[in-house]
mmCIF file of C-alpha atoms in Angstrom:
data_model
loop_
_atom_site.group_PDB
_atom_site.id
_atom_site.type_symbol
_atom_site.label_atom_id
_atom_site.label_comp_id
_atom_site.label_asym_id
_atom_site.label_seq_id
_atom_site.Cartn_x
_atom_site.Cartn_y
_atom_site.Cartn_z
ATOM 1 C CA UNK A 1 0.439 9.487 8.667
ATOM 2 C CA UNK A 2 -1.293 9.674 5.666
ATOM 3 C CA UNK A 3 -5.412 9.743 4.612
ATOM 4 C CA UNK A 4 -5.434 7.802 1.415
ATOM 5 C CA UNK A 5 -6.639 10.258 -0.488
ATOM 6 C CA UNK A 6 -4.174 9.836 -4.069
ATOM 7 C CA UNK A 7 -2.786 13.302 -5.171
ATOM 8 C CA UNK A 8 -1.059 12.017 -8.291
ATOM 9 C CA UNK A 9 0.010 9.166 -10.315
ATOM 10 C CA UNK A 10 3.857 8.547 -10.411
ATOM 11 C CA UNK A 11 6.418 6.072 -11.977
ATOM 12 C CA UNK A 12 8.689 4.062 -11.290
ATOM 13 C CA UNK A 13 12.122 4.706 -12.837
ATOM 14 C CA UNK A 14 14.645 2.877 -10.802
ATOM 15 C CA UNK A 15 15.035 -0.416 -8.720
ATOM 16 C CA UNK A 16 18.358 -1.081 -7.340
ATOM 17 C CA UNK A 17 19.588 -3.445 -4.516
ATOM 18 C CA UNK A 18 21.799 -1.655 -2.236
ATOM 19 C CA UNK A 19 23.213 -3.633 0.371
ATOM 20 C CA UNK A 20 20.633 -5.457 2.314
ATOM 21 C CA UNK A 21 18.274 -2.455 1.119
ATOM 22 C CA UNK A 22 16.797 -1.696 -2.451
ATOM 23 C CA UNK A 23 16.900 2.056 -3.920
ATOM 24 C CA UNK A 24 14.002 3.035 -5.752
ATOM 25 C CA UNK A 25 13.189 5.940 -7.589
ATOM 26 C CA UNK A 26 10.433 7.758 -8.171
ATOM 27 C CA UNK A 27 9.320 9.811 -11.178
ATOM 28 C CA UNK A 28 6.714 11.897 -9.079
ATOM 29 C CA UNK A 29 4.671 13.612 -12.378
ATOM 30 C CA UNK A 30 2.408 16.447 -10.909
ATOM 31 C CA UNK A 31 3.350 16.023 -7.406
ATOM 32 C CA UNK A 32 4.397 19.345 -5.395
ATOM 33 C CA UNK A 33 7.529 18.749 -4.058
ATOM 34 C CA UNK A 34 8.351 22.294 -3.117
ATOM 35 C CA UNK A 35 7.715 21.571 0.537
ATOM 36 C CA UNK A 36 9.065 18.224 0.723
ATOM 37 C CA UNK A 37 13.121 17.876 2.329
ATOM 38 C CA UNK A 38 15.271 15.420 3.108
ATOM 39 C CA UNK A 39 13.432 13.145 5.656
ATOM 40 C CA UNK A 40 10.193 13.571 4.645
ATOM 41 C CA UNK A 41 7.580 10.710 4.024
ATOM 42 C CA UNK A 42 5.821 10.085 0.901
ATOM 43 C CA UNK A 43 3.255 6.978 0.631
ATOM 44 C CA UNK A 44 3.892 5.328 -2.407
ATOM 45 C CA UNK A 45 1.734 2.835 -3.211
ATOM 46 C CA UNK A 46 0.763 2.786 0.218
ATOM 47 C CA UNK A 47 3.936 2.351 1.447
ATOM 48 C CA UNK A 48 5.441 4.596 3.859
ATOM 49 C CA UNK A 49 8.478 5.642 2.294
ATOM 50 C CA UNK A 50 11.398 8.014 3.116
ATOM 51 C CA UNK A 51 13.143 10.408 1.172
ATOM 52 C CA UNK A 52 17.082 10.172 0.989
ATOM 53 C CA UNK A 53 17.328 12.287 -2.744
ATOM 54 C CA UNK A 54 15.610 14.850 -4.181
ATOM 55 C CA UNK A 55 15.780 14.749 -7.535
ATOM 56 C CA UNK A 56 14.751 17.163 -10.541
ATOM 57 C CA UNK A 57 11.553 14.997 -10.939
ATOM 58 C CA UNK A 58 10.640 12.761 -8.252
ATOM 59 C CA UNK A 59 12.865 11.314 -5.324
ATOM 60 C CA UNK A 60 15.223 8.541 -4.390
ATOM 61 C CA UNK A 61 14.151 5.960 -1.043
ATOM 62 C CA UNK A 62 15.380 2.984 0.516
ATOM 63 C CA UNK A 63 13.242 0.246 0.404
ATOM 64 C CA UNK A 64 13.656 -2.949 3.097
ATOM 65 C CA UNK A 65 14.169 -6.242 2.475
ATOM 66 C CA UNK A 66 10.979 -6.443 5.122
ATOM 67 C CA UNK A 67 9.001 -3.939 3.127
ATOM 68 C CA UNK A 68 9.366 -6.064 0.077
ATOM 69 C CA UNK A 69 8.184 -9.482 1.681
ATOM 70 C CA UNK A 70 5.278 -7.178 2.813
ATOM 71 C CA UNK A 71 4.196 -5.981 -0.037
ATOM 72 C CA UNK A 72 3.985 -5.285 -3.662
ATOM 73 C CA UNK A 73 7.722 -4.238 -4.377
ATOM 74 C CA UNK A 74 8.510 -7.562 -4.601
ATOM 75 C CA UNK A 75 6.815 -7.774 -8.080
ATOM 76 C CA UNK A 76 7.057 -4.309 -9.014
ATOM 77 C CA UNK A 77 9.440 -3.308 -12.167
ATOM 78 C CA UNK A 78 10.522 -0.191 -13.764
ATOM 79 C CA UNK A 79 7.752 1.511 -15.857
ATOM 80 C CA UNK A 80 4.823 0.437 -12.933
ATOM 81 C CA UNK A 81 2.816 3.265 -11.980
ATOM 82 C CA UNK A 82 2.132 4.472 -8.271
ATOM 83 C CA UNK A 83 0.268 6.344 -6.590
ATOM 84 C CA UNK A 84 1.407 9.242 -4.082
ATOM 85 C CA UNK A 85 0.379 11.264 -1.302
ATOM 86 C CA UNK A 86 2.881 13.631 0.929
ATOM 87 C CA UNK A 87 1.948 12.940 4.599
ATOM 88 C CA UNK A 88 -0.620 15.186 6.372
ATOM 89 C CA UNK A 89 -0.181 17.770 7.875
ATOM 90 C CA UNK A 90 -2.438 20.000 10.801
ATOM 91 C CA UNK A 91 -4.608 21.490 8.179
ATOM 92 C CA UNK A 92 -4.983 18.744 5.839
ATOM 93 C CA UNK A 93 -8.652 17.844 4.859
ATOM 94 C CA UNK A 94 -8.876 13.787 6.249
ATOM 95 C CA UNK A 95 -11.292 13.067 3.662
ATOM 96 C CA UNK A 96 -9.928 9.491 3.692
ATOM 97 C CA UNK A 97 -8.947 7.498 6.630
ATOM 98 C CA UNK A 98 -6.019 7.468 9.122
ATOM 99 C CA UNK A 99 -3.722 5.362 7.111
ATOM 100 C CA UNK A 100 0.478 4.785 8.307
ATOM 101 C CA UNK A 101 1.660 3.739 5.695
ATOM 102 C CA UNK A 102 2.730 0.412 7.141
ATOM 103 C CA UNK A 103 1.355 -2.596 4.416
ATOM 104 C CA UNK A 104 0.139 -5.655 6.508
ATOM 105 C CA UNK A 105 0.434 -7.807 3.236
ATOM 106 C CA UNK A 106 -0.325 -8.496 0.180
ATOM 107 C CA UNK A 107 -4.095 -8.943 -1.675
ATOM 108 C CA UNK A 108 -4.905 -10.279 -4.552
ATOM 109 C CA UNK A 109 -7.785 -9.074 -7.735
ATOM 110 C CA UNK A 110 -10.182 -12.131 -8.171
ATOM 111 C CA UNK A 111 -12.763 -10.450 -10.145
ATOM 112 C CA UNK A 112 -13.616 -7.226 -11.838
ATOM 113 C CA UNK A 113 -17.339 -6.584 -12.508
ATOM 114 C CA UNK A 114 -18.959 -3.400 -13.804
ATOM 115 C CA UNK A 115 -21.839 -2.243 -12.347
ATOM 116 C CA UNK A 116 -23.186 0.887 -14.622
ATOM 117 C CA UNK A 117 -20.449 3.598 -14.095
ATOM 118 C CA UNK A 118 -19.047 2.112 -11.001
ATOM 119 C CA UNK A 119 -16.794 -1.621 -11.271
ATOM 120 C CA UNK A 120 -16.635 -4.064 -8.524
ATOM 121 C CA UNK A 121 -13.761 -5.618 -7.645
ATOM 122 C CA UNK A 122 -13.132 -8.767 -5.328
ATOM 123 C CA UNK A 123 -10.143 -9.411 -3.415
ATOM 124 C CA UNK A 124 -8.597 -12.241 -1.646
ATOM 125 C CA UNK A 125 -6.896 -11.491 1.316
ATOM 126 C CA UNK A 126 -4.286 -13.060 3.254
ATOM 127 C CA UNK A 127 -6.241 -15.342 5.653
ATOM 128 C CA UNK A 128 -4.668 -13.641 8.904
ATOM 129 C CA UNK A 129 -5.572 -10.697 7.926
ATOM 130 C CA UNK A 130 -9.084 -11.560 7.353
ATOM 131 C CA UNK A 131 -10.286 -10.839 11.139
ATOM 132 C CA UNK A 132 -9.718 -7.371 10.549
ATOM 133 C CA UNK A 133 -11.916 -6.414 7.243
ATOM 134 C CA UNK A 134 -15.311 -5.834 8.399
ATOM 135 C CA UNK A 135 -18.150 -4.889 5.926
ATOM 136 C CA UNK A 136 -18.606 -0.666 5.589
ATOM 137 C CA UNK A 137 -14.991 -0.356 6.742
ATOM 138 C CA UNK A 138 -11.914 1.376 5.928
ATOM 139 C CA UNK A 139 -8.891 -0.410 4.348
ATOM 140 C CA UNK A 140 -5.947 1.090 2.090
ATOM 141 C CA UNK A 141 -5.400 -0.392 -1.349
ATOM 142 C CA UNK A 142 -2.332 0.184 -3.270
ATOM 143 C CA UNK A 143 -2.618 3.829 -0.560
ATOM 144 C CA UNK A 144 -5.758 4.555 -1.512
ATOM 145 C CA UNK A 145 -8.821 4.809 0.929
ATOM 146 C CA UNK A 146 -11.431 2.519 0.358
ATOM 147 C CA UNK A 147 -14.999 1.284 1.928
ATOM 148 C CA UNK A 148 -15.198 -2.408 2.408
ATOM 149 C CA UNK A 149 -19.298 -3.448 0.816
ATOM 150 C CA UNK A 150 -19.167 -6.968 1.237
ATOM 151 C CA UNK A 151 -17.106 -9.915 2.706
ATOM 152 C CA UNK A 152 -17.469 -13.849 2.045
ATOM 153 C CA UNK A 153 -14.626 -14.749 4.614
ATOM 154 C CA UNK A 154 -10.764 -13.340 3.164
ATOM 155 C CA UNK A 155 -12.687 -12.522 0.749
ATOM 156 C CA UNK A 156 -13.873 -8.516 0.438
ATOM 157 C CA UNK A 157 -15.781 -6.399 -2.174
ATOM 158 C CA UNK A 158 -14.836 -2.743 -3.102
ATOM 159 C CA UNK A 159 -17.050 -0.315 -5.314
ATOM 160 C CA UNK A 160 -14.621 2.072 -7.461
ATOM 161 C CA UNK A 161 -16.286 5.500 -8.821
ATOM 162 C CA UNK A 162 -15.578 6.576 -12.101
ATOM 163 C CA UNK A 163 -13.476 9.226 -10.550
ATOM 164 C CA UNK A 164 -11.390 7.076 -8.218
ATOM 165 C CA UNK A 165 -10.420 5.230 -11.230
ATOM 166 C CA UNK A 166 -8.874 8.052 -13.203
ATOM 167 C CA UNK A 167 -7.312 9.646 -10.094
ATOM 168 C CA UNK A 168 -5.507 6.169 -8.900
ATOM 169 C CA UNK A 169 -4.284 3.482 -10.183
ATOM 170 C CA UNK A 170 -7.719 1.279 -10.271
ATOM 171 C CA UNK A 171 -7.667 1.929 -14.141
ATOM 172 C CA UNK A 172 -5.481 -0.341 -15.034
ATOM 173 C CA UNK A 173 -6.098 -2.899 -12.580
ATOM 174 C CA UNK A 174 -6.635 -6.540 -14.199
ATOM 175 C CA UNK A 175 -7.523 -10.066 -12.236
ATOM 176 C CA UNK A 176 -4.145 -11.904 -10.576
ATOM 177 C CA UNK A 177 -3.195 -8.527 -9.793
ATOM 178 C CA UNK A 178 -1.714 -8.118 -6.596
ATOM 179 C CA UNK A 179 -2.344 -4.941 -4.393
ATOM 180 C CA UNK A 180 -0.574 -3.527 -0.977
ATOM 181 C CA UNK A 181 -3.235 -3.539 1.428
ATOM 182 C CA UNK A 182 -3.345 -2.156 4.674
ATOM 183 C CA UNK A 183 -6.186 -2.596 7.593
ATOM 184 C CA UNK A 184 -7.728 -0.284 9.401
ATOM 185 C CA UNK A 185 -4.720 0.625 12.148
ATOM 186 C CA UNK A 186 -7.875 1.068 15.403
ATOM 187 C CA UNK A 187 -8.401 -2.767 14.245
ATOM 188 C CA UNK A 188 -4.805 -3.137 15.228
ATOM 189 C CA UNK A 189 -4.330 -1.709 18.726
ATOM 190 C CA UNK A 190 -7.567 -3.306 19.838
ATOM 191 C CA UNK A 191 -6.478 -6.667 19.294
ATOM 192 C CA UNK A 192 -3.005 -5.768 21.036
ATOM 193 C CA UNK A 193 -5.343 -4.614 23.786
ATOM 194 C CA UNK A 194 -7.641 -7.220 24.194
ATOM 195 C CA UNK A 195 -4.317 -9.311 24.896
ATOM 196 C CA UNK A 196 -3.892 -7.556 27.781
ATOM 197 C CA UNK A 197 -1.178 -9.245 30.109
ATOM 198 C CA UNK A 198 -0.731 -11.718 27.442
ATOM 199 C CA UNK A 199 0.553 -9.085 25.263
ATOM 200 C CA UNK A 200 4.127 -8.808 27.152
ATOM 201 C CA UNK A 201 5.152 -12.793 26.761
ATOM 202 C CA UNK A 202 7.412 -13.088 23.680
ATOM 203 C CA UNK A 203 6.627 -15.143 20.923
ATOM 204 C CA UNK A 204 8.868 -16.981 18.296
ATOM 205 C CA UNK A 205 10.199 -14.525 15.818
ATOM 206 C CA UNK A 206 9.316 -14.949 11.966
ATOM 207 C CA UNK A 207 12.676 -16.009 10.005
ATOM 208 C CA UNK A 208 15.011 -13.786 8.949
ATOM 209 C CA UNK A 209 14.460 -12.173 5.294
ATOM 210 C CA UNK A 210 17.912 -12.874 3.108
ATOM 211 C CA UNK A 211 19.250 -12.101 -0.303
ATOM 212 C CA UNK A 212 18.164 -14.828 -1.365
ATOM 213 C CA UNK A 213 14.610 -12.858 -1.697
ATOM 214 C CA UNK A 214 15.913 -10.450 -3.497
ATOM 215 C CA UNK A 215 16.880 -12.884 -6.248
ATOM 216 C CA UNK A 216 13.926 -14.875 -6.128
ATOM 217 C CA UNK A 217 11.881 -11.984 -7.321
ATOM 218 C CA UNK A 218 14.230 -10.743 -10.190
ATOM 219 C CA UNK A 219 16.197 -7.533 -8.349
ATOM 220 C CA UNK A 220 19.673 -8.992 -8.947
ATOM 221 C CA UNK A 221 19.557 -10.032 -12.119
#
């Protein structure tokens, strides 16, 4: 589990398909990675990922051909910055929100407005997801924790401090962008209860993912 809060800025140094997997790595920057071993979790870019490698400056992970139709790492290339948090622990501050690390899909940066020091920024969301983005809520952008100010359907407004901005990733944020976004994970088990008995029949399983989505989005070239 994570909160959302960003503790550094990293970058991407390495994207390579392995198998039916694809190894990235991770240029970490300032991150402490003192305390971090084999098997620990860092969210990067809001994705929950493992590490297999430590390396001198960062760390190695395997991503999934499911994590990639998820979220951003399908358009992600070397050079892309990323934010990154270490999970929590017992004594970590949860100035954020309770965040997995588990991207429910991916958004998309329809307009960028500034308002004094602060800039509002619309995003589209994926239209299933829209029953779960309620106005003054939490979601996770990109890993970061955010408060929802407005909705017009998939649609959702976010207010970005100065601060936030220069801590994250936000900076460089332009419209058509596309962002990992993750709902609020109470939203989630609600709905599973409120299905109550009806939450136990099976249901038709999504199509397998296959190389062929690796090469669609430029990872074996």
């Amino acid at each position: 589990m994570f909160t959302g809060i960003i503790e550094t800025v990293g970058t991407l140094t390495g994207l390579t398909p392995k198998g039916a997997d694809v190894s990235v790595t991770v240029d970490s920057g300032e991150l402490d990675l003192s305390d971090v071993k084999l098997g620990d979790s860092i969210a990067t870019n809001g994705v929950c990922l493992t590490v297999v490698e430590l390396l001198s400056n960062g760390y190695r992970a395997d991503v999934s051909l499911e994590t990639i139709k998820r979220s951003g790492f399908a358009h992600y290339r070397i050079g892309d910055k990323v934010n990154l948090e270490k999970a929590l622990t017992l004594n970590t501050r949860l100035g954020g929100h309770l965040v997995s690390g588990h991207v429910d899909g991916v958004a998309e940066i329809v307009n960028i407005t500034k308002l004094g020091r602060a800039t509002e920024y619309w995003l589209q969301a994926p239209n299933e997801l829209a029953r779960y983005i309620a106005e003054k809520g939490s979601i996770t952008i990109d890993g970061i924790s955010l408060t929802i100010n407005e909705i017009d359907g998939a649609k959702f407004k976010l207010t970005i401090v100065p601060h936030t901005a220069l801590e994250t990733t936000i900076e460089s944020y332009v419209v058509g962008r596309k962002v990992n976004l993750e709902v609020d994970v109470i939203a989630r088990y609600l709905e599973r209860i409120m299905l109550g008995d009806k939450a136990a029949e099976s249901s038709t399983p999504e199509q397998g993912i296959t190389m062929d989505f690796l090469a669609s989005n430029g990872f074996l070239k």
